[in-house]
Structures are given as structure tokens and as C-alpha cells.
GROMACS .gro file of C-alpha atoms in nm:
model
  264
    1MET     CA    1   0.000   0.000   0.000
    2ASN     CA    2   0.138   0.339  -0.094
    3LEU     CA    3   0.112   0.614   0.166
    4ASP     CA    4   0.119   0.974   0.048
    5GLN     CA    5   0.140   1.252   0.304
    6HIS     CA    6   0.013   1.599   0.219
    7VAL     CA    7  -0.050   1.931   0.389
    8PHE     CA    8  -0.410   2.032   0.453
    9ARG     CA    9  -0.517   2.371   0.583
   10LEU     CA   10  -0.804   2.359   0.829
   11SER     CA   11  -0.981   2.689   0.892
   12LEU     CA   12  -1.119   2.734   1.243
   13GLY     CA   13  -1.326   3.030   1.347
   14MET     CA   14  -1.298   3.361   1.165
   15SER     CA   15  -0.920   3.388   1.173
   16ASN     CA   16  -0.760   3.068   1.302
   17VAL     CA   17  -0.593   2.848   1.041
   18ILE     CA   18  -0.395   2.542   1.139
   19ALA     CA   19  -0.167   2.341   0.907
   20CYS     CA   20  -0.225   1.971   0.964
   21SER     CA   21  -0.093   1.644   0.829
   22VAL     CA   22  -0.320   1.440   0.604
   23LEU     CA   23  -0.260   1.073   0.545
   24TRP     CA   24  -0.434   0.943   0.231
   25ILE     CA   25  -0.463   0.567   0.259
   26ALA     CA   26  -0.644   0.352   0.002
   27GLY     CA   27  -0.856   0.640  -0.112
   28THR     CA   28  -0.930   0.790   0.228
   29GLY     CA   29  -0.819   1.115   0.382
   30PHE     CA   30  -0.763   1.177   0.751
   31LEU     CA   31  -0.663   1.489   0.939
   32SER     CA   32  -0.439   1.314   1.186
   33ALA     CA   33  -0.335   1.582   1.434
   34ALA     CA   34  -0.583   1.867   1.425
   35THR     CA   35  -0.613   2.091   1.729
   36LEU     CA   36  -0.955   2.250   1.706
   37THR     CA   37  -0.976   2.585   1.882
   38PRO     CA   38  -1.274   2.801   1.783
   39SER     CA   39  -1.234   3.177   1.764
   40ALA     CA   40  -1.374   3.369   2.060
   41SER     CA   41  -1.573   3.589   1.821
   42ASP     CA   42  -1.741   3.305   1.634
   43LYS     CA   43  -1.894   2.969   1.722
   44ARG     CA   44  -1.747   2.809   1.409
   45VAL     CA   45  -1.552   2.497   1.504
   46LEU     CA   46  -1.480   2.352   1.160
   47GLU     CA   47  -1.444   2.470   0.801
   48LEU     CA   48  -1.322   2.247   0.518
   49THR     CA   49  -1.282   2.412   0.177
   50PHE     CA   50  -1.039   2.159   0.021
   51GLU     CA   51  -0.837   2.447  -0.124
   52ASP     CA   52  -0.500   2.458   0.047
   53GLU     CA   53  -0.378   2.101   0.041
   54VAL     CA   54  -0.160   1.980  -0.246
   55SER     CA   55  -0.286   1.733  -0.507
   56THR     CA   56  -0.453   1.430  -0.348
   57PRO     CA   57  -0.649   1.128  -0.470
   58LEU     CA   58  -0.967   1.273  -0.319
   59ARG     CA   59  -0.965   1.626  -0.453
   60THR     CA   60  -1.105   1.750  -0.783
   61PRO     CA   61  -0.887   1.937  -1.031
   62GLU     CA   62  -0.901   2.317  -1.025
   63GLY     CA   63  -1.251   2.429  -1.125
   64GLY     CA   64  -1.426   2.128  -0.972
   65GLY     CA   65  -1.572   2.311  -0.674
   66VAL     CA   66  -1.893   2.509  -0.629
   67ALA     CA   67  -1.957   2.755  -0.913
   68GLY     CA   68  -1.674   2.601  -1.114
   69ARG     CA   69  -1.407   2.746  -0.886
   70GLY     CA   70  -1.139   2.591  -0.673
   71HIS     CA   71  -1.147   2.232  -0.556
   72ALA     CA   72  -1.391   1.994  -0.387
   73PHE     CA   73  -1.372   1.660  -0.208
   74ASP     CA   74  -1.414   1.401  -0.485
   75ASN     CA   75  -1.573   1.074  -0.371
   76THR     CA   76  -1.704   0.968  -0.715
   77ALA     CA   77  -1.489   0.654  -0.710
   78SER     CA   78  -1.720   0.507  -0.443
   79SER     CA   79  -1.862   0.164  -0.521
   80LYS     CA   80  -2.216   0.300  -0.487
   81MET     CA   81  -2.427   0.554  -0.305
   82GLY     CA   82  -2.442   0.463   0.063
   83GLY     CA   83  -2.496   0.112   0.189
   84ASN     CA   84  -2.641  -0.097   0.470
   85SER     CA   85  -2.535  -0.386   0.689
   86GLN     CA   86  -2.640  -0.644   0.429
   87LYS     CA   87  -2.500  -0.458   0.129
   88PRO     CA   88  -2.231  -0.216   0.245
   89GLY     CA   89  -2.073   0.031   0.009
   90SER     CA   90  -1.710   0.137  -0.003
   91GLY     CA   91  -1.555   0.474  -0.071
   92GLY     CA   92  -1.333   0.754   0.046
   93LYS     CA   93  -1.364   0.979   0.347
   94VAL     CA   94  -1.206   1.284   0.503
   95GLY     CA   95  -1.175   1.265   0.880
   96VAL     CA   96  -1.084   1.523   1.143
   97ALA     CA   97  -0.910   1.346   1.430
   98GLY     CA   98  -1.087   1.397   1.762
   99GLY     CA   99  -1.338   1.627   1.596
  100SER     CA  100  -1.635   1.492   1.791
  101ALA     CA  101  -1.498   1.667   2.100
  102ARG     CA  102  -1.595   2.000   1.939
  103LEU     CA  103  -1.960   1.893   1.948
  104ALA     CA  104  -1.971   1.741   2.296
  105ASN     CA  105  -2.232   1.908   2.521
  106ALA     CA  106  -2.339   2.151   2.247
  107ARG     CA  107  -2.679   2.302   2.319
  108SER     CA  108  -2.703   2.429   1.963
  109PHE     CA  109  -2.527   2.377   1.634
  110THR     CA  110  -2.546   2.448   1.261
  111VAL     CA  111  -2.399   2.226   0.992
  112GLN     CA  112  -2.376   2.369   0.640
  113GLY     CA  113  -2.218   2.268   0.312
  114TRP     CA  114  -2.258   2.176  -0.054
  115TYR     CA  115  -2.291   1.842  -0.228
  116LYS     CA  116  -2.326   1.721  -0.586
  117SER     CA  117  -2.413   1.356  -0.645
  118ASP     CA  118  -2.252   1.161  -0.926
  119ALA     CA  119  -2.451   1.155  -1.252
  120GLY     CA  120  -2.754   0.928  -1.225
  121GLN     CA  121  -2.722   0.894  -0.847
  122ILE     CA  122  -3.005   1.022  -0.630
  123PRO     CA  123  -2.869   1.096  -0.280
  124SER     CA  124  -3.001   0.803  -0.077
  125ASN     CA  125  -2.925   0.471   0.094
  126TYR     CA  126  -2.793   0.615   0.422
  127ALA     CA  127  -2.499   0.790   0.252
  128ARG     CA  128  -2.330   1.028   0.496
  129LEU     CA  129  -2.246   1.390   0.444
  130LEU     CA  130  -2.113   1.412   0.800
  131ALA     CA  131  -2.067   1.155   1.073
  132ALA     CA  132  -1.956   1.220   1.431
  133ALA     CA  133  -1.995   1.034   1.760
  134ARG     CA  134  -2.342   1.173   1.840
  135ILE     CA  135  -2.440   1.357   1.519
  136ASN     CA  136  -2.503   1.226   1.168
  137VAL     CA  137  -2.622   1.402   0.851
  138PHE     CA  138  -2.736   1.144   0.597
  139PHE     CA  139  -2.979   1.058   0.319
  140ASP     CA  140  -3.263   0.837   0.437
  141SER     CA  141  -3.360   0.501   0.283
  142ALA     CA  142  -3.260   0.319  -0.035
  143GLN     CA  143  -3.529   0.514  -0.222
  144GLY     CA  144  -3.392   0.851  -0.118
  145LYS     CA  145  -3.665   0.996   0.104
  146GLY     CA  146  -3.465   1.308   0.186
  147LEU     CA  147  -3.203   1.454   0.418
  148SER     CA  148  -3.191   1.344   0.782
  149LEU     CA  149  -3.025   1.460   1.101
  150SER     CA  150  -2.962   1.236   1.399
  151VAL     CA  151  -2.864   1.368   1.742
  152ASN     CA  152  -2.789   1.126   2.024
  153ARG     CA  153  -3.064   0.865   1.972
  154GLY     CA  154  -3.319   1.089   1.799
  155SER     CA  155  -3.357   1.170   1.430
  156ALA     CA  156  -3.555   1.393   1.194
  157LEU     CA  157  -3.618   1.373   0.819
  158CYS     CA  158  -3.681   1.650   0.566
  159PRO     CA  159  -3.840   1.500   0.251
  160ASP     CA  160  -3.816   1.815   0.038
  161ALA     CA  161  -3.729   1.743  -0.325
  162ALA     CA  162  -3.446   1.998  -0.313
  163PHE     CA  163  -3.231   1.738  -0.136
  164ARG     CA  164  -3.296   1.466  -0.396
  165GLN     CA  165  -3.134   1.640  -0.692
  166SER     CA  166  -2.880   1.453  -0.904
  167ALA     CA  167  -2.561   1.589  -1.064
  168ARG     CA  168  -2.606   1.950  -0.946
  169TRP     CA  169  -2.465   2.150  -0.658
  170VAL     CA  170  -2.707   2.166  -0.363
  171PHE     CA  171  -2.655   2.404  -0.071
  172PHE     CA  172  -2.775   2.251   0.257
  173ALA     CA  173  -2.789   2.369   0.616
  174ILE     CA  174  -2.941   2.220   0.931
  175THR     CA  175  -2.977   2.400   1.263
  176TYR     CA  176  -3.044   2.232   1.597
  177ASP     CA  177  -3.168   2.395   1.918
  178GLY     CA  178  -3.114   2.153   2.204
  179THR     CA  179  -3.281   2.388   2.452
  180GLN     CA  180  -3.617   2.306   2.292
  181LYS     CA  181  -3.802   1.977   2.245
  182THR     CA  182  -4.026   2.050   1.945
  183ASP     CA  183  -3.978   2.231   1.614
  184ASN     CA  184  -3.611   2.266   1.704
  185VAL     CA  185  -3.457   2.135   1.380
  186LEU     CA  186  -3.466   2.355   1.070
  187PHE     CA  187  -3.362   2.240   0.723
  188TYR     CA  188  -3.252   2.487   0.454
  189ALA     CA  189  -3.172   2.435   0.086
  190GLY     CA  190  -3.046   2.643  -0.206
  191SER     CA  191  -2.831   2.613  -0.516
  192GLU     CA  192  -2.576   2.809  -0.713
  193ASN     CA  193  -2.858   3.009  -0.873
  194GLU     CA  194  -3.138   2.983  -0.615
  195PRO     CA  195  -3.145   3.161  -0.277
  196VAL     CA  196  -3.153   2.971   0.048
  197ARG     CA  197  -3.501   2.889   0.174
  198LEU     CA  198  -3.645   2.709   0.473
  199VAL     CA  199  -3.767   2.372   0.342
  200GLY     CA  200  -3.848   2.181   0.658
  201LYS     CA  201  -3.903   2.191   1.032
  202ALA     CA  202  -3.897   1.897   1.272
  203GLY     CA  203  -3.838   1.807   1.633
  204ILE     CA  204  -3.571   1.600   1.808
  205ASP     CA  205  -3.615   1.575   2.185
  206ALA     CA  206  -3.248   1.498   2.253
  207GLY     CA  207  -3.118   1.787   2.461
  208PRO     CA  208  -2.750   1.880   2.440
  209VAL     CA  209  -2.523   1.669   2.221
  210GLY     CA  210  -2.386   1.381   2.425
  211ALA     CA  211  -2.024   1.381   2.537
  212GLY     CA  212  -1.965   1.010   2.476
  213GLY     CA  213  -1.721   0.923   2.201
  214ALA     CA  214  -1.557   1.265   2.205
  215GLU     CA  215  -1.230   1.104   2.094
  216GLN     CA  216  -1.390   0.991   1.767
  217PRO     CA  217  -1.336   1.181   1.441
  218ILE     CA  218  -1.571   1.395   1.243
  219VAL     CA  219  -1.593   1.218   0.908
  220ILE     CA  220  -1.701   1.386   0.584
  221GLY     CA  221  -1.859   1.190   0.299
  222ASN     CA  222  -1.877   0.858   0.480
  223VAL     CA  223  -1.874   0.689   0.819
  224ASP     CA  224  -1.544   0.601   0.982
  225ALA     CA  225  -1.575   0.239   0.867
  226GLY     CA  226  -1.595   0.359   0.507
  227ASP     CA  227  -1.909   0.165   0.412
  228ARG     CA  228  -2.169   0.446   0.376
  229PRO     CA  229  -2.005   0.666   0.110
  230PHE     CA  230  -2.161   0.968  -0.054
  231ASP     CA  231  -2.102   0.904  -0.425
  232GLY     CA  232  -2.027   1.253  -0.551
  233LEU     CA  233  -1.857   1.580  -0.463
  234ILE     CA  234  -1.865   1.773  -0.134
  235ASP     CA  235  -1.745   2.129  -0.079
  236ASN     CA  236  -1.726   2.403   0.185
  237ILE     CA  237  -1.835   2.212   0.494
  238ARG     CA  238  -1.880   2.437   0.797
  239LEU     CA  239  -1.988   2.361   1.151
  240TRP     CA  240  -2.082   2.589   1.442
  241ALA     CA  241  -2.144   2.469   1.799
  242ASP     CA  242  -2.227   2.639   2.130
  243THR     CA  243  -2.226   2.465   2.468
  244SER     CA  244  -2.383   2.756   2.656
  245GLY     CA  245  -2.693   2.844   2.453
  246THR     CA  246  -2.828   2.906   2.105
  247SER     CA  247  -2.558   3.131   1.959
  248ALA     CA  248  -2.452   2.862   1.709
  249ILE     CA  249  -2.784   2.877   1.522
  250LEU     CA  250  -2.744   3.067   1.194
  251ASP     CA  251  -3.051   3.242   1.053
  252LEU     CA  252  -3.170   3.257   0.694
  253ALA     CA  253  -2.988   3.583   0.618
  254ALA     CA  254  -2.655   3.447   0.742
  255LEU     CA  255  -2.696   3.129   0.542
  256GLU     CA  256  -2.784   3.322   0.227
  257GLN     CA  257  -2.470   3.530   0.270
  258LEU     CA  258  -2.265   3.211   0.286
  259ARG     CA  259  -2.432   3.081  -0.029
  260LYS     CA  260  -2.353   3.405  -0.212
  261THR     CA  261  -1.994   3.399  -0.090
  262ASP     CA  262  -1.947   3.047  -0.224
  263ALA     CA  263  -2.145   3.078  -0.547
  264PHE     CA  264  -2.042   3.423  -0.673
   0.00000   0.00000   0.00000
């Protein structure tokens, strides 16, 4: 097995940028020594833009990212979209070592990013956009019912058609308010040419994010075992978390500004 080591730049908060070591092994990427320290002025604990590392097996060529600019995480070599225990898939992943610790005890969080499924692939079959110890963002069912969030042992599904698009860039965002028990999960969608809109509301009575498994990674585009791959491209993944209240919940205006920043 050939091991290629590269430099990856992980942006944390508004101004913190840390150079980390990435080990790409058999088509997987792993941030092996990331120290995650959010900025005091922002609740952002993770930002992956896939721009500053050198050429890797899991990065598109220049122009492969959102709006035809920059780079994106390329997981199109996956065996299929997602998988299950009887018929697991296989594919790449990008992991942030110990990243789940940044979510432990969070009373609120927002996860946001972009994805583009491979041609002919409807996002489905439990494929992961993000997987952490107590939080998962995934596409529900083999038929592709929509985008789901799980927190601790609870989950919520948004069946809006915006999340079931194939071969086009989709902007997604999910906010969670653990101080509430109902209507505390909001789903947002947009595209390169369409503004962000609220497409779903649901409830997860899970309270703060659990602290168990804090040593586990945050994995993008798969689970840590590698058998629930998202077959497509992923770009500009951002995560905010707040352990003291609801300051990590981004509103529609803030999300639209992010979409414009990425797409224009």
C-alpha cells in the first residue's frame, strides 16, 4: 500500500488556520493531528474548503468546486451511493481526528455545506455527508426519502425534493436547538442560482449533544468504517457549535450570505 502525506489547511473560526498532516490511505483522507480551537468571536468549530492542500487522490482538479471554482472533495470513485449492513458500500472519506470533541455538550449547532451527487445517483441509501460520535447528517432510505439529522438517539427527516437532486450542486444547512423539544430542527436548501429557503421543520427531543465518544473523528462523505459513502462531490463544509446556549444557530440571512460567498 502506498502512503502519500500531504498538507491540509483547516480553517477554524474567523481567523484561526492550522496546518495539519493528512494521510491518504487507500482512497481515504484523515486529518491526523488537528487541534480545534474556535475563535472567541465566532462559534465556528470547523471549516473544510479543500483548497490549500496539495494534489490528493480525493480532490477534484481546479474548477471542480462550487460555481466552477477551486477544488472539492471528490468521492465519485465510491462503489455505490451509501450502503447498509447487508450490502455495504465502499468509498473515500475525510476525517478530522478527535473532531467529535468540538460537538460534545453543544446546546445548539449548525452544519452547512454543498454536495453534488454523481450523474444518475439520487442521494439516498444512508450515505453520509457528516458523521460524528453523536451527530449524523445522511440521506434516508434506499429510495432517497430526503435529508436526515440524527442527534444522540433521535432523528428527523426532511423530505423536500431539493435534497434529492442529481448531478447538481445543492446548498444545505441544518440548525439544531437543544434547549427546545419540538420544532427545534430547521432544514434549509439552495443552489448556485437559487437563494436559500427554509424547506423543513422537525423536532428532536435529545437535549445537548452527548459527550460520549468525544475522541472519535468527524468524518465527511462517509462513516469512519468507510461503508456508507456519498457518491459525488462535497465542498465548503462548515460547523458551528455552542455549549452555553443558542448562539450557534445561523438564521436565513446568514446562510444566504454564505451561499452568495461560495457561489459568486
